[in-house]
Amino acid sequence: VELGAARLLDTGTPYLTRDAIAAAPEPLLGYLPYQPGMVIFGLPRALAGDAWWTDARIYFAIATAAALIAALRLLNGRPDRDDQGAVGATRRQNPQPSLDHADGAGWADGGRGGLLLRAAQVVTVLPVCALTLATGGDDLPVLALCLLALAFAGRGRWTASGVAAGAAAALKLFAWPVAAVLLFHALTSGRRPAVRFIVPAAGLPIAALLPFLLVGPSGVAENLVRFPLGMGLVESPAASPLPGHLIATLVPGGRAMAAGLLIAAAIAIAVWLVRRPPTTAGAAAAVCATGLLIAIMLMPATRFGYLLYPAAYAVWAIALTPARWPVTAPSHEG
């Protein structure tokens, strides 16, 4: 990320061409398999040089904390008018006692504080997340922005949800499936919410990528297409022994087989979304958790650290369920 930021300042693009990568002393370091927005985190070091405060990981942590705090504040707030109906409908279907209902602080699951704590912990102290933040950290702001997009969607704030999803998609491809799922969720509320969501969700990553695609399309293709597909000059270091990688490396014709399985899984998820689109943000998070878990297991180039995405979405699917939001005490005023 920091090298990409330095290249951006020197050449006008963070992406090297195939020939430039081949001529580099360490070809692997010549690749930047991220969307161009990621280089923002490397700009402090590129501009100010080596110092403790220019480490990109510091800014990964700051961005993660900001997005996570914003998402938790949304979860902690009271339901909007549109959400009240969802809360009531869900509780009529699944009646559960709430705690401390009189002062409006009740939760259907053991208390608001405990659920918020678990939602925060899964992004911060879950070992796979804490290790990622300490050693690299680039996945955490992507995850936190996606969680913020889900939280905004749970409030029916579709433009804000689209901005958060678009910002995440401008950083890394792992946010694109989340944006797609949220689009199907928005469509259940009507065409206008879907438009309000998709304009920033698609516009931000396109606006981030388009200038570099015009300046150096071959560099973009080499870094964002060929390298992730295993067609680069060097192999991806993402080589954890998950099923997709094992099939690709140990089975004759395994790379094509793993790719076929991944495509089949994507088609199955797409059919699921078309036939049963998620009607709540919690359901959307559950679809994201399921889909990304399957994708990570089947990707030819993958790593255990990516499991932080489905783990976090699975926990937040519970936190985003309307029946688990705080409820306002009924008013006795005329």
Short mmCIF file of C-alpha atoms in Angstrom, two decimals:
data_model
loop_
_atom_site.label_atom_id
_atom_site.label_comp_id
_atom_site.label_asym_id
_atom_site.label_seq_id
_atom_site.Cartn_x
_atom_site.Cartn_y
_atom_site.Cartn_z
CA VAL A 1 0.00 0.00 0.00
CA GLU A 2 2.80 2.41 0.91
CA LEU A 3 4.76 1.53 -2.25
CA GLY A 4 1.61 2.05 -4.30
CA ALA A 5 1.17 5.52 -2.79
CA ALA A 6 4.78 6.37 -3.63
CA ARG A 7 4.26 5.21 -7.23
CA LEU A 8 1.09 7.31 -7.43
CA LEU A 9 3.05 10.44 -6.54
CA ASP A 10 5.96 9.57 -8.85
CA THR A 11 4.15 8.30 -11.95
CA GLY A 12 0.49 9.26 -11.58
CA THR A 13 -0.67 5.65 -11.12
CA PRO A 14 -0.14 3.11 -8.33
CA TYR A 15 -0.11 0.20 -10.80
CA LEU A 16 3.00 -1.04 -12.60
CA THR A 17 2.85 -2.68 -16.01
CA ARG A 18 3.91 -6.29 -16.49
CA ASP A 19 7.28 -5.25 -17.95
CA ALA A 20 7.98 -2.87 -15.06
CA ILE A 21 7.13 -5.58 -12.53
CA ALA A 22 9.43 -8.05 -14.31
CA ALA A 23 12.29 -5.54 -14.08
CA ALA A 24 11.78 -4.91 -10.36
CA PRO A 25 14.23 -6.47 -7.85
CA GLU A 26 11.27 -8.01 -5.97
CA PRO A 27 8.49 -8.60 -8.53
CA LEU A 28 5.97 -9.53 -5.83
CA LEU A 29 6.31 -6.08 -4.26
CA GLY A 30 5.54 -4.54 -7.63
CA TYR A 31 1.96 -5.80 -7.49
CA LEU A 32 -0.89 -3.88 -5.87
CA PRO A 33 -3.92 -6.22 -5.90
CA TYR A 34 -6.18 -3.61 -4.29
CA GLN A 35 -8.57 -1.02 -5.60
CA PRO A 36 -6.97 2.42 -5.96
CA GLY A 37 -8.65 3.89 -2.90
CA MET A 38 -6.42 1.75 -0.70
CA VAL A 39 -3.34 3.86 -1.49
CA ILE A 40 -4.82 6.73 0.55
CA PHE A 41 -3.56 4.93 3.64
CA GLY A 42 -0.01 4.94 2.25
CA LEU A 43 0.11 8.64 1.43
CA PRO A 44 1.42 9.79 4.85
CA ARG A 45 4.62 7.76 4.40
CA ALA A 46 4.92 8.68 0.73
CA LEU A 47 4.62 12.38 1.60
CA ALA A 48 6.47 12.59 4.93
CA GLY A 49 8.94 9.70 4.83
CA ASP A 50 9.64 6.99 7.39
CA ALA A 51 8.30 7.76 10.86
CA TRP A 52 6.21 5.90 13.38
CA TRP A 53 3.18 8.06 12.64
CA THR A 54 3.34 7.48 8.88
CA ASP A 55 2.80 3.71 9.17
CA ALA A 56 -0.25 2.80 7.08
CA ARG A 57 -1.44 0.44 9.82
CA ILE A 58 -2.13 3.41 12.09
CA TYR A 59 -4.52 4.87 9.54
CA PHE A 60 -6.09 1.46 8.92
CA ALA A 61 -6.84 1.35 12.66
CA ILE A 62 -8.19 4.91 12.76
CA ALA A 63 -10.51 4.34 9.80
CA THR A 64 -11.67 1.02 11.27
CA ALA A 65 -12.42 2.60 14.64
CA ALA A 66 -14.31 5.52 13.10
CA ALA A 67 -16.53 3.32 10.93
CA LEU A 68 -17.09 0.78 13.70
CA ILE A 69 -18.06 3.42 16.27
CA ALA A 70 -20.49 4.96 13.79
CA ALA A 71 -22.05 1.55 13.11
CA LEU A 72 -22.36 0.75 16.81
CA ARG A 73 -24.01 4.12 17.46
CA LEU A 74 -26.59 3.24 14.81
CA LEU A 75 -27.22 -0.11 16.48
CA ASN A 76 -27.52 1.58 19.85
CA GLY A 77 -30.04 4.18 18.67
CA ARG A 78 -33.77 3.83 18.75
CA PRO A 79 -35.61 2.48 15.71
CA ASP A 80 -36.71 4.99 13.10
CA ARG A 81 -40.42 5.21 12.33
CA ASP A 82 -40.09 2.71 9.48
CA ASP A 83 -38.13 0.35 11.73
CA GLN A 84 -40.81 0.31 14.45
CA GLY A 85 -43.08 -1.72 12.18
CA ALA A 86 -40.31 -4.21 11.51
CA VAL A 87 -39.64 -4.55 15.23
CA GLY A 88 -43.29 -5.13 15.97
CA ALA A 89 -43.77 -7.62 13.16
CA THR A 90 -40.67 -9.58 14.14
CA ARG A 91 -41.69 -9.73 17.77
CA ARG A 92 -45.18 -10.85 16.93
CA GLN A 93 -43.64 -13.74 15.02
CA ASN A 94 -41.00 -14.46 17.69
CA PRO A 95 -42.33 -13.19 21.02
CA GLN A 96 -39.53 -12.90 23.57
CA PRO A 97 -39.38 -11.10 26.90
CA SER A 98 -37.38 -7.89 26.91
CA LEU A 99 -35.35 -6.59 29.81
CA ASP A 100 -35.99 -3.27 31.50
CA HIS A 101 -38.75 -2.45 29.06
CA ALA A 102 -40.02 0.41 31.15
CA ASP A 103 -37.07 2.69 30.41
CA GLY A 104 -36.69 1.63 26.81
CA ALA A 105 -33.32 -0.07 27.29
CA GLY A 106 -34.53 -3.60 26.74
CA TRP A 107 -33.19 -6.11 24.31
CA ALA A 108 -34.73 -9.41 23.33
CA ASP A 109 -31.39 -11.12 23.94
CA GLY A 110 -29.96 -10.54 27.38
CA GLY A 111 -29.32 -6.81 27.26
CA ARG A 112 -28.24 -4.16 24.83
CA GLY A 113 -24.76 -3.79 26.26
CA GLY A 114 -23.86 -7.44 25.85
CA LEU A 115 -24.92 -7.58 22.22
CA LEU A 116 -23.11 -4.36 21.34
CA LEU A 117 -20.02 -5.65 23.12
CA ARG A 118 -20.05 -8.86 21.10
CA ALA A 119 -20.56 -6.90 17.88
CA ALA A 120 -17.52 -4.75 18.71
CA GLN A 121 -15.38 -7.65 19.88
CA VAL A 122 -15.83 -9.68 16.70
CA VAL A 123 -14.15 -6.87 14.73
CA THR A 124 -11.45 -5.95 17.26
CA VAL A 125 -10.39 -8.79 19.57
CA LEU A 126 -11.38 -11.88 17.61
CA PRO A 127 -7.91 -13.40 17.04
CA VAL A 128 -8.09 -13.40 13.25
CA CYS A 129 -9.11 -9.71 13.29
CA ALA A 130 -6.60 -8.60 15.94
CA LEU A 131 -3.76 -10.38 14.13
CA THR A 132 -4.78 -8.81 10.83
CA LEU A 133 -4.85 -5.34 12.36
CA ALA A 134 -1.40 -5.79 13.91
CA THR A 135 0.37 -7.34 10.93
CA GLY A 136 -1.32 -5.75 7.92
CA GLY A 137 -4.68 -4.27 8.68
CA ASP A 138 -5.93 -3.52 5.17
CA ASP A 139 -8.98 -5.80 5.53
CA LEU A 140 -10.28 -4.13 8.70
CA PRO A 141 -11.37 -0.75 7.27
CA VAL A 142 -13.08 -2.60 4.41
CA LEU A 143 -14.95 -4.79 6.89
CA ALA A 144 -15.88 -1.86 9.15
CA LEU A 145 -17.23 0.19 6.23
CA CYS A 146 -19.31 -2.79 5.08
CA LEU A 147 -20.73 -3.16 8.59
CA LEU A 148 -21.52 0.56 8.58
CA ALA A 149 -23.30 0.12 5.24
CA LEU A 150 -25.37 -2.71 6.73
CA ALA A 151 -26.19 -0.60 9.79
CA PHE A 152 -27.32 2.33 7.63
CA ALA A 153 -29.43 -0.07 5.56
CA GLY A 154 -31.05 -1.30 8.76
CA ARG A 155 -32.17 2.28 9.37
CA GLY A 156 -33.42 2.74 5.84
CA ARG A 157 -30.75 5.37 5.14
CA TRP A 158 -29.97 4.14 1.64
CA THR A 159 -27.80 6.99 0.39
CA ALA A 160 -25.54 6.77 3.44
CA SER A 161 -25.46 2.99 3.08
CA GLY A 162 -24.42 3.38 -0.56
CA VAL A 163 -21.66 5.82 0.36
CA ALA A 164 -20.25 3.43 2.97
CA ALA A 165 -20.49 0.43 0.62
CA GLY A 166 -18.97 2.44 -2.24
CA ALA A 167 -16.08 3.60 -0.08
CA ALA A 168 -15.39 -0.01 0.90
CA ALA A 169 -15.63 -1.15 -2.73
CA ALA A 170 -13.10 1.54 -3.70
CA LEU A 171 -10.65 -0.16 -1.32
CA LYS A 172 -11.00 -3.87 -2.00
CA LEU A 173 -12.99 -6.36 -4.08
CA PHE A 174 -14.27 -8.12 -0.95
CA ALA A 175 -16.77 -5.28 -0.52
CA TRP A 176 -18.37 -5.79 -3.93
CA PRO A 177 -20.46 -8.84 -2.95
CA VAL A 178 -21.74 -6.94 0.09
CA ALA A 179 -22.83 -4.05 -2.13
CA ALA A 180 -24.61 -6.50 -4.44
CA VAL A 181 -26.50 -8.11 -1.55
CA LEU A 182 -27.48 -4.70 -0.18
CA LEU A 183 -28.81 -3.73 -3.60
CA PHE A 184 -31.17 -6.71 -3.52
CA HIS A 185 -32.17 -5.69 0.01
CA ALA A 186 -32.84 -2.12 -1.15
CA LEU A 187 -35.01 -3.40 -3.99
CA THR A 188 -37.37 -4.97 -1.45
CA SER A 189 -38.14 -1.42 -0.31
CA GLY A 190 -38.79 -0.14 -3.82
CA ARG A 191 -37.05 1.28 -6.84
CA ARG A 192 -36.25 4.66 -5.31
CA PRO A 193 -34.29 3.24 -2.33
CA ALA A 194 -32.39 1.00 -4.75
CA VAL A 195 -31.42 3.99 -6.90
CA ARG A 196 -30.40 6.01 -3.85
CA PHE A 197 -28.18 3.12 -2.81
CA ILE A 198 -26.62 2.09 -6.11
CA VAL A 199 -25.59 5.56 -7.31
CA PRO A 200 -22.93 6.08 -4.61
CA ALA A 201 -22.24 2.35 -4.16
CA ALA A 202 -21.25 1.99 -7.83
CA GLY A 203 -20.19 5.57 -8.46
CA LEU A 204 -17.41 5.76 -5.86
CA PRO A 205 -15.40 2.70 -6.97
CA ILE A 206 -15.88 3.61 -10.64
CA ALA A 207 -14.73 7.18 -10.00
CA ALA A 208 -11.70 5.89 -8.09
CA LEU A 209 -10.67 3.39 -10.77
CA LEU A 210 -11.52 5.22 -14.00
CA PRO A 211 -8.61 7.73 -14.02
CA PHE A 212 -6.03 4.96 -13.63
CA LEU A 213 -7.80 2.80 -16.20
CA LEU A 214 -7.48 5.66 -18.68
CA VAL A 215 -3.85 6.40 -17.78
CA GLY A 216 -2.57 2.82 -17.76
CA PRO A 217 -5.08 0.09 -18.61
CA SER A 218 -2.37 -2.57 -18.92
CA GLY A 219 -1.17 -1.91 -15.36
CA VAL A 220 -4.72 -2.09 -14.01
CA ALA A 221 -5.33 -5.38 -15.83
CA GLU A 222 -2.05 -6.89 -14.60
CA ASN A 223 -2.63 -5.97 -10.95
CA LEU A 224 -6.39 -6.34 -10.58
CA VAL A 225 -7.16 -9.16 -13.02
CA ARG A 226 -4.16 -11.29 -13.96
CA PHE A 227 -2.47 -11.45 -10.56
CA PRO A 228 -5.59 -12.43 -8.54
CA LEU A 229 -6.41 -15.08 -11.16
CA GLY A 230 -2.95 -16.63 -10.83
CA MET A 231 -1.79 -15.33 -14.23
CA GLY A 232 0.82 -12.89 -12.90
CA LEU A 233 4.60 -13.14 -13.05
CA VAL A 234 4.70 -14.50 -9.50
CA GLU A 235 2.28 -16.57 -7.46
CA SER A 236 0.04 -14.91 -4.92
CA PRO A 237 1.19 -15.34 -1.31
CA ALA A 238 -2.45 -16.07 -0.45
CA ALA A 239 -1.98 -19.84 -0.29
CA SER A 240 -3.69 -21.14 2.84
CA PRO A 241 -4.62 -24.84 2.51
CA LEU A 242 -8.35 -24.31 2.15
CA PRO A 243 -10.36 -26.52 -0.26
CA GLY A 244 -10.12 -24.25 -3.30
CA HIS A 245 -6.35 -23.91 -3.03
CA LEU A 246 -5.88 -27.63 -2.43
CA ILE A 247 -7.99 -28.50 -5.47
CA ALA A 248 -6.12 -25.97 -7.61
CA THR A 249 -2.67 -27.23 -6.61
CA LEU A 250 -3.11 -30.97 -6.03
CA VAL A 251 -5.71 -32.08 -8.58
CA PRO A 252 -4.91 -32.31 -12.31
CA GLY A 253 -6.77 -29.46 -13.96
CA GLY A 254 -7.61 -28.30 -10.46
CA ARG A 255 -7.41 -24.57 -11.15
CA ALA A 256 -10.19 -24.82 -13.73
CA MET A 257 -12.14 -27.12 -11.41
CA ALA A 258 -11.86 -24.68 -8.48
CA ALA A 259 -12.88 -21.80 -10.73
CA GLY A 260 -15.88 -23.81 -11.94
CA LEU A 261 -16.95 -24.55 -8.38
CA LEU A 262 -16.60 -20.88 -7.47
CA ILE A 263 -18.71 -19.82 -10.46
CA ALA A 264 -21.35 -22.44 -9.62
CA ALA A 265 -21.50 -21.18 -6.04
CA ALA A 266 -21.85 -17.59 -7.26
CA ILE A 267 -24.73 -18.59 -9.54
CA ALA A 268 -26.43 -20.42 -6.67
CA ILE A 269 -26.15 -17.36 -4.41
CA ALA A 270 -27.47 -15.13 -7.21
CA VAL A 271 -30.49 -17.40 -7.69
CA TRP A 272 -31.07 -17.35 -3.93
CA LEU A 273 -31.01 -13.53 -3.93
CA VAL A 274 -33.42 -13.30 -6.85
CA ARG A 275 -35.88 -15.78 -5.41
CA ARG A 276 -35.60 -14.74 -1.75
CA PRO A 277 -34.04 -11.30 -1.46
CA PRO A 278 -33.17 -10.26 2.10
CA THR A 279 -35.89 -8.10 3.62
CA THR A 280 -33.87 -6.94 6.65
CA ALA A 281 -30.29 -5.81 7.17
CA GLY A 282 -29.78 -8.82 9.44
CA ALA A 283 -30.83 -11.17 6.65
CA ALA A 284 -28.51 -9.33 4.25
CA ALA A 285 -25.61 -9.78 6.67
CA ALA A 286 -26.42 -13.50 6.92
CA VAL A 287 -26.33 -13.82 3.12
CA CYS A 288 -22.98 -11.99 3.07
CA ALA A 289 -21.59 -14.34 5.72
CA THR A 290 -22.76 -17.43 3.85
CA GLY A 291 -21.65 -16.28 0.42
CA LEU A 292 -18.22 -15.07 1.47
CA LEU A 293 -17.55 -18.20 3.52
CA ILE A 294 -18.26 -20.34 0.46
CA ALA A 295 -16.18 -18.06 -1.77
CA ILE A 296 -13.19 -18.05 0.59
CA MET A 297 -13.31 -21.83 0.83
CA LEU A 298 -13.36 -22.25 -2.96
CA MET A 299 -10.99 -19.49 -4.11
CA PRO A 300 -7.76 -20.88 -5.63
CA ALA A 301 -5.75 -18.09 -3.95
CA THR A 302 -7.00 -17.58 -0.42
CA ARG A 303 -5.88 -17.23 3.17
CA PHE A 304 -7.25 -18.01 6.62
CA GLY A 305 -7.28 -14.32 7.51
CA TYR A 306 -10.12 -13.68 5.07
CA LEU A 307 -12.41 -15.65 7.39
CA LEU A 308 -12.75 -12.49 9.47
CA TYR A 309 -15.34 -11.29 6.94
CA PRO A 310 -17.92 -14.10 7.32
CA ALA A 311 -17.26 -14.33 11.06
CA ALA A 312 -18.08 -10.66 11.57
CA TYR A 313 -21.09 -10.69 9.26
CA ALA A 314 -22.52 -13.73 11.06
CA VAL A 315 -22.38 -11.99 14.46
CA TRP A 316 -23.69 -8.71 13.06
CA ALA A 317 -26.58 -10.56 11.42
CA ILE A 318 -27.83 -11.12 14.98
CA ALA A 319 -27.14 -7.54 16.06
CA LEU A 320 -28.97 -6.17 13.01
CA THR A 321 -32.12 -8.23 13.61
CA PRO A 322 -34.98 -5.77 14.34
CA ALA A 323 -36.30 -7.82 17.27
CA ARG A 324 -33.00 -7.21 19.05
CA TRP A 325 -33.06 -3.42 18.81
CA PRO A 326 -33.87 -1.32 21.86
CA VAL A 327 -37.53 -0.44 22.11
CA THR A 328 -39.13 2.77 23.26
CA ALA A 329 -41.50 2.52 26.19
CA PRO A 330 -45.11 3.11 25.20
CA SER A 331 -46.29 6.62 25.85
CA HIS A 332 -49.28 7.19 28.16
CA GLU A 333 -49.72 10.79 27.09
CA GLY A 334 -52.89 11.73 25.27
#
